[in-house]
mmCIF file of N, CA and C in Angstrom:
data_model
loop_
_atom_site.group_PDB
_atom_site.id
_atom_site.type_symbol
_atom_site.label_atom_id
_atom_site.label_comp_id
_atom_site.label_asym_id
_atom_site.label_seq_id
_atom_site.Cartn_x
_atom_site.Cartn_y
_atom_site.Cartn_z
ATOM 1 N N MET R 1 112.779 62.336 133.832
ATOM 2 C CA MET R 1 113.535 62.360 132.598
ATOM 3 C C MET R 1 112.725 62.976 131.459
ATOM 4 N N ASP R 2 111.451 62.673 131.392
ATOM 5 C CA ASP R 2 110.607 63.231 130.347
ATOM 6 C C ASP R 2 110.517 64.745 130.451
ATOM 7 N N PHE R 3 110.393 65.246 131.663
ATOM 8 C CA PHE R 3 110.292 66.679 131.876
ATOM 9 C C PHE R 3 111.578 67.385 131.452
ATOM 10 N N ALA R 4 112.709 66.808 131.733
ATOM 11 C CA ALA R 4 113.996 67.398 131.356
ATOM 12 C C ALA R 4 114.158 67.423 129.844
ATOM 13 N N ARG R 5 113.750 66.369 129.189
ATOM 14 C CA ARG R 5 113.839 66.318 127.724
ATOM 15 C C ARG R 5 112.881 67.339 127.091
ATOM 16 N N LEU R 6 111.691 67.459 127.641
ATOM 17 C CA LEU R 6 110.719 68.431 127.162
ATOM 18 C C LEU R 6 111.241 69.854 127.357
ATOM 19 N N TYR R 7 111.841 70.115 128.522
ATOM 20 C CA TYR R 7 112.386 71.429 128.815
ATOM 21 C C TYR R 7 113.541 71.770 127.879
ATOM 22 N N SER R 8 114.423 70.839 127.623
ATOM 23 C CA SER R 8 115.553 71.111 126.729
ATOM 24 C C SER R 8 115.075 71.321 125.287
ATOM 25 N N GLY R 9 114.048 70.607 124.906
ATOM 26 C CA GLY R 9 113.469 70.811 123.570
ATOM 27 C C GLY R 9 112.801 72.178 123.473
ATOM 28 N N ALA R 10 112.129 72.580 124.549
ATOM 29 C CA ALA R 10 111.465 73.880 124.572
ATOM 30 C C ALA R 10 112.493 75.007 124.539
ATOM 31 N N GLU R 11 113.653 74.796 125.142
ATOM 32 C CA GLU R 11 114.709 75.814 125.123
ATOM 33 C C GLU R 11 115.185 76.106 123.699
ATOM 34 N N ILE R 12 115.071 75.131 122.846
ATOM 35 C CA ILE R 12 115.499 75.304 121.453
ATOM 36 C C ILE R 12 114.336 75.802 120.588
ATOM 37 N N VAL R 13 113.175 75.211 120.760
ATOM 38 C CA VAL R 13 112.049 75.496 119.886
ATOM 39 C C VAL R 13 111.458 76.888 120.136
ATOM 40 N N ILE R 14 111.283 77.271 121.398
ATOM 41 C CA ILE R 14 110.638 78.550 121.705
ATOM 42 C C ILE R 14 111.438 79.742 121.173
ATOM 43 N N PRO R 15 112.733 79.847 121.417
ATOM 44 C CA PRO R 15 113.476 80.976 120.827
ATOM 45 C C PRO R 15 113.451 80.958 119.297
ATOM 46 N N LEU R 16 113.471 79.768 118.714
ATOM 47 C CA LEU R 16 113.389 79.656 117.259
ATOM 48 C C LEU R 16 112.052 80.179 116.748
ATOM 49 N N LEU R 17 110.972 79.812 117.428
ATOM 50 C CA LEU R 17 109.653 80.301 117.029
ATOM 51 C C LEU R 17 109.539 81.813 117.204
ATOM 52 N N VAL R 18 110.102 82.346 118.274
ATOM 53 C CA VAL R 18 110.086 83.795 118.491
ATOM 54 C C VAL R 18 110.880 84.492 117.394
ATOM 55 N N PHE R 19 112.040 83.942 117.073
ATOM 56 C CA PHE R 19 112.860 84.514 116.002
ATOM 57 C C PHE R 19 112.112 84.507 114.678
ATOM 58 N N LEU R 20 111.467 83.394 114.355
ATOM 59 C CA LEU R 20 110.711 83.308 113.102
ATOM 60 C C LEU R 20 109.541 84.291 113.090
ATOM 61 N N ALA R 21 108.850 84.418 114.226
ATOM 62 C CA ALA R 21 107.719 85.340 114.285
ATOM 63 C C ALA R 21 108.181 86.776 114.076
ATOM 64 N N ILE R 22 109.271 87.158 114.721
ATOM 65 C CA ILE R 22 109.795 88.519 114.570
ATOM 66 C C ILE R 22 110.286 88.756 113.145
ATOM 67 N N SER R 23 110.969 87.773 112.591
ATOM 68 C CA SER R 23 111.461 87.908 111.216
ATOM 69 C C SER R 23 110.312 88.054 110.224
ATOM 70 N N LEU R 24 109.277 87.248 110.387
ATOM 71 C CA LEU R 24 108.132 87.336 109.485
ATOM 72 C C LEU R 24 107.414 88.673 109.628
ATOM 73 N N ARG R 25 107.327 89.166 110.854
ATOM 74 C CA ARG R 25 106.678 90.461 111.065
ATOM 75 C C ARG R 25 107.476 91.582 110.396
ATOM 76 N N LYS R 26 108.810 91.557 110.552
ATOM 77 C CA LYS R 26 109.644 92.577 109.915
ATOM 78 C C LYS R 26 109.536 92.488 108.392
ATOM 79 N N PHE R 27 109.514 91.273 107.883
ATOM 80 C CA PHE R 27 109.376 91.076 106.445
ATOM 81 C C PHE R 27 108.045 91.642 105.961
ATOM 82 N N ARG R 28 106.985 91.338 106.698
ATOM 83 C CA ARG R 28 105.654 91.803 106.315
ATOM 84 C C ARG R 28 105.557 93.328 106.360
ATOM 85 N N THR R 29 106.066 93.934 107.403
ATOM 86 C CA THR R 29 106.016 95.393 107.486
ATOM 87 C C THR R 29 106.893 96.024 106.404
ATOM 88 N N GLY R 30 108.012 95.395 106.102
ATOM 89 C CA GLY R 30 108.859 95.885 105.013
ATOM 90 C C GLY R 30 108.143 95.812 103.678
ATOM 91 N N MET R 31 107.446 94.727 103.441
ATOM 92 C CA MET R 31 106.694 94.583 102.196
ATOM 93 C C MET R 31 105.554 95.594 102.129
ATOM 94 N N GLU R 32 104.871 95.816 103.248
ATOM 95 C CA GLU R 32 103.794 96.802 103.260
ATOM 96 C C GLU R 32 104.336 98.193 102.941
ATOM 97 N N ALA R 33 105.459 98.536 103.537
ATOM 98 C CA ALA R 33 106.067 99.843 103.273
ATOM 99 C C ALA R 33 106.473 99.954 101.809
ATOM 100 N N SER R 34 107.012 98.887 101.270
ATOM 101 C CA SER R 34 107.427 98.873 99.870
ATOM 102 C C SER R 34 106.217 99.056 98.954
ATOM 103 N N TRP R 35 105.134 98.339 99.233
ATOM 104 C CA TRP R 35 103.928 98.459 98.411
ATOM 105 C C TRP R 35 103.319 99.848 98.522
ATOM 106 N N LYS R 36 103.364 100.440 99.721
ATOM 107 C CA LYS R 36 102.839 101.799 99.888
ATOM 108 C C LYS R 36 103.658 102.793 99.070
ATOM 109 N N GLU R 37 104.979 102.642 99.086
ATOM 110 C CA GLU R 37 105.834 103.521 98.290
ATOM 111 C C GLU R 37 105.534 103.371 96.807
ATOM 112 N N GLU R 38 105.355 102.142 96.365
ATOM 113 C CA GLU R 38 105.041 101.895 94.957
ATOM 114 C C GLU R 38 103.693 102.511 94.596
ATOM 115 N N ALA R 39 102.719 102.379 95.486
ATOM 116 C CA ALA R 39 101.389 102.945 95.222
ATOM 117 C C ALA R 39 101.456 104.464 95.146
ATOM 118 N N GLU R 40 102.211 105.079 96.032
ATOM 119 C CA GLU R 40 102.345 106.535 96.003
ATOM 120 C C GLU R 40 103.056 106.996 94.730
ATOM 121 N N ALA R 41 104.087 106.267 94.329
ATOM 122 C CA ALA R 41 104.801 106.613 93.097
ATOM 123 C C ALA R 41 103.869 106.481 91.896
ATOM 124 N N TYR R 42 103.076 105.420 91.868
ATOM 125 C CA TYR R 42 102.136 105.212 90.770
ATOM 126 C C TYR R 42 101.080 106.313 90.768
ATOM 127 N N ARG R 43 100.591 106.678 91.952
ATOM 128 C CA ARG R 43 99.572 107.721 92.054
ATOM 129 C C ARG R 43 100.106 109.063 91.536
ATOM 130 N N SER R 44 101.326 109.397 91.910
ATOM 131 C CA SER R 44 101.896 110.662 91.433
ATOM 132 C C SER R 44 102.127 110.624 89.926
ATOM 133 N N LYS R 45 102.523 109.466 89.404
ATOM 134 C CA LYS R 45 102.706 109.325 87.961
ATOM 135 C C LYS R 45 101.372 109.505 87.234
ATOM 136 N N VAL R 46 100.320 108.927 87.782
ATOM 137 C CA VAL R 46 98.998 109.050 87.169
ATOM 138 C C VAL R 46 98.525 110.500 87.197
ATOM 139 N N GLU R 47 98.751 111.188 88.312
ATOM 140 C CA GLU R 47 98.357 112.593 88.398
ATOM 141 C C GLU R 47 99.113 113.449 87.381
ATOM 142 N N ARG R 48 100.427 113.206 87.266
ATOM 143 C CA ARG R 48 101.234 113.951 86.305
ATOM 144 C C ARG R 48 100.763 113.684 84.881
ATOM 145 N N GLN R 49 100.494 112.415 84.559
ATOM 146 C CA GLN R 49 100.029 112.081 83.214
ATOM 147 C C GLN R 49 98.639 112.651 82.950
ATOM 148 N N SER R 50 97.830 112.728 83.990
ATOM 149 C CA SER R 50 96.503 113.323 83.836
ATOM 150 C C SER R 50 96.618 114.799 83.467
ATOM 151 N N LEU R 51 97.538 115.510 84.121
ATOM 152 C CA LEU R 51 97.750 116.923 83.795
ATOM 153 C C LEU R 51 98.290 117.081 82.372
ATOM 154 N N GLU R 52 99.207 116.198 81.988
ATOM 155 C CA GLU R 52 99.755 116.253 80.629
ATOM 156 C C GLU R 52 98.658 115.979 79.603
ATOM 157 N N LEU R 53 97.791 115.034 79.909
ATOM 158 C CA LEU R 53 96.698 114.698 78.992
ATOM 159 C C LEU R 53 95.734 115.876 78.846
ATOM 160 N N ALA R 54 95.433 116.552 79.926
ATOM 161 C CA ALA R 54 94.555 117.726 79.863
ATOM 162 C C ALA R 54 95.193 118.820 79.009
ATOM 163 N N ALA R 55 96.502 119.011 79.169
ATOM 164 C CA ALA R 55 97.196 120.014 78.359
ATOM 165 C C ALA R 55 97.152 119.635 76.882
ATOM 166 N N LEU R 56 97.327 118.350 76.590
ATOM 167 C CA LEU R 56 97.263 117.902 75.194
ATOM 168 C C LEU R 56 95.865 118.083 74.615
ATOM 169 N N HIS R 57 94.836 117.819 75.416
ATOM 170 C CA HIS R 57 93.463 118.039 74.944
ATOM 171 C C HIS R 57 93.246 119.508 74.599
ATOM 172 N N ASN R 58 93.733 120.387 75.441
ATOM 173 C CA ASN R 58 93.600 121.818 75.168
ATOM 174 C C ASN R 58 94.336 122.210 73.897
ATOM 175 N N GLU R 59 95.517 121.660 73.715
ATOM 176 C CA GLU R 59 96.299 121.968 72.522
ATOM 177 C C GLU R 59 95.596 121.475 71.258
ATOM 178 N N VAL R 60 95.023 120.275 71.327
ATOM 179 C CA VAL R 60 94.305 119.729 70.165
ATOM 180 C C VAL R 60 93.083 120.586 69.856
ATOM 181 N N ARG R 61 92.349 121.013 70.898
ATOM 182 C CA ARG R 61 91.195 121.894 70.686
ATOM 183 C C ARG R 61 91.612 123.186 69.984
ATOM 184 N N GLU R 62 92.711 123.762 70.466
ATOM 185 C CA GLU R 62 93.214 125.007 69.875
ATOM 186 C C GLU R 62 93.631 124.787 68.416
ATOM 187 N N LEU R 63 94.303 123.683 68.155
ATOM 188 C CA LEU R 63 94.710 123.381 66.772
ATOM 189 C C LEU R 63 93.505 123.155 65.874
ATOM 190 N N ARG R 64 92.472 122.503 66.374
ATOM 191 C CA ARG R 64 91.265 122.291 65.570
ATOM 192 C C ARG R 64 90.572 123.615 65.265
ATOM 193 N N ARG R 65 90.545 124.504 66.264
ATOM 194 C CA ARG R 65 89.946 125.814 66.044
ATOM 195 C C ARG R 65 90.733 126.581 64.980
ATOM 196 N N GLU R 66 92.050 126.553 65.099
ATOM 197 C CA GLU R 66 92.913 127.227 64.132
ATOM 198 C C GLU R 66 92.753 126.617 62.745
ATOM 199 N N ASN R 67 92.639 125.294 62.717
ATOM 200 C CA ASN R 67 92.456 124.597 61.437
ATOM 201 C C ASN R 67 91.146 125.014 60.787
ATOM 202 N N ALA R 68 90.097 125.137 61.577
ATOM 203 C CA ALA R 68 88.807 125.559 61.026
ATOM 204 C C ALA R 68 88.904 126.974 60.465
ATOM 205 N N GLU R 69 89.587 127.854 61.181
ATOM 206 C CA GLU R 69 89.774 129.226 60.690
ATOM 207 C C GLU R 69 90.544 129.235 59.375
ATOM 208 N N LEU R 70 91.606 128.433 59.314
ATOM 209 C CA LEU R 70 92.398 128.376 58.082
ATOM 210 C C LEU R 70 91.595 127.811 56.926
ATOM 211 N N ARG R 71 90.767 126.825 57.189
ATOM 212 C CA ARG R 71 89.918 126.271 56.122
ATOM 213 C C ARG R 71 88.939 127.320 55.607
ATOM 214 N N GLU R 72 88.391 128.114 56.533
ATOM 215 C CA GLU R 72 87.480 129.186 56.117
ATOM 216 C C GLU R 72 88.218 130.200 55.240
ATOM 217 N N GLN R 73 89.443 130.532 55.640
ATOM 218 C CA GLN R 73 90.227 131.485 54.854
ATOM 219 C C GLN R 73 90.546 130.926 53.467
ATOM 220 N N ILE R 74 90.891 129.645 53.407
ATOM 221 C CA ILE R 74 91.191 129.009 52.117
ATOM 222 C C ILE R 74 89.948 128.980 51.242
ATOM 223 N N ALA R 75 88.826 128.609 51.849
ATOM 224 C CA ALA R 75 87.570 128.588 51.081
ATOM 225 C C ALA R 75 87.235 129.973 50.553
ATOM 226 N N GLU R 76 87.448 131.001 51.371
ATOM 227 C CA GLU R 76 87.177 132.376 50.957
ATOM 228 C C GLU R 76 88.096 132.786 49.815
ATOM 229 N N LEU R 77 89.395 132.426 49.920
ATOM 230 C CA LEU R 77 90.336 132.767 48.849
ATOM 231 C C LEU R 77 90.019 132.035 47.560
ATOM 232 N N LEU R 78 89.604 130.786 47.663
ATOM 233 C CA LEU R 78 89.272 130.016 46.455
ATOM 234 C C LEU R 78 87.980 130.487 45.800
ATOM 235 N N SER R 79 87.104 131.042 46.586
ATOM 236 C CA SER R 79 85.818 131.473 46.031
ATOM 237 C C SER R 79 85.919 132.806 45.315
ATOM 238 N N ARG R 80 86.999 133.521 45.463
ATOM 239 C CA ARG R 80 87.165 134.821 44.784
ATOM 240 C C ARG R 80 87.415 134.673 43.334
#
């Protein structure tokens, strides 16, 4: 009788444990894929912003150079 009760309990518990293990594995792999996608999206955003920042630095340098030239011209005109 004990063996039959153990066997009937195992018939319920083992498939349940297998189902839970498979479900948890699918959940985990889904989360890993989701995190990888998020990381790639963040990486591309950072690269794009890095390029934009470099362009802005160049623009500021050019504006400062132009500003210095204009100041020299103003100083020259005022000194006449």
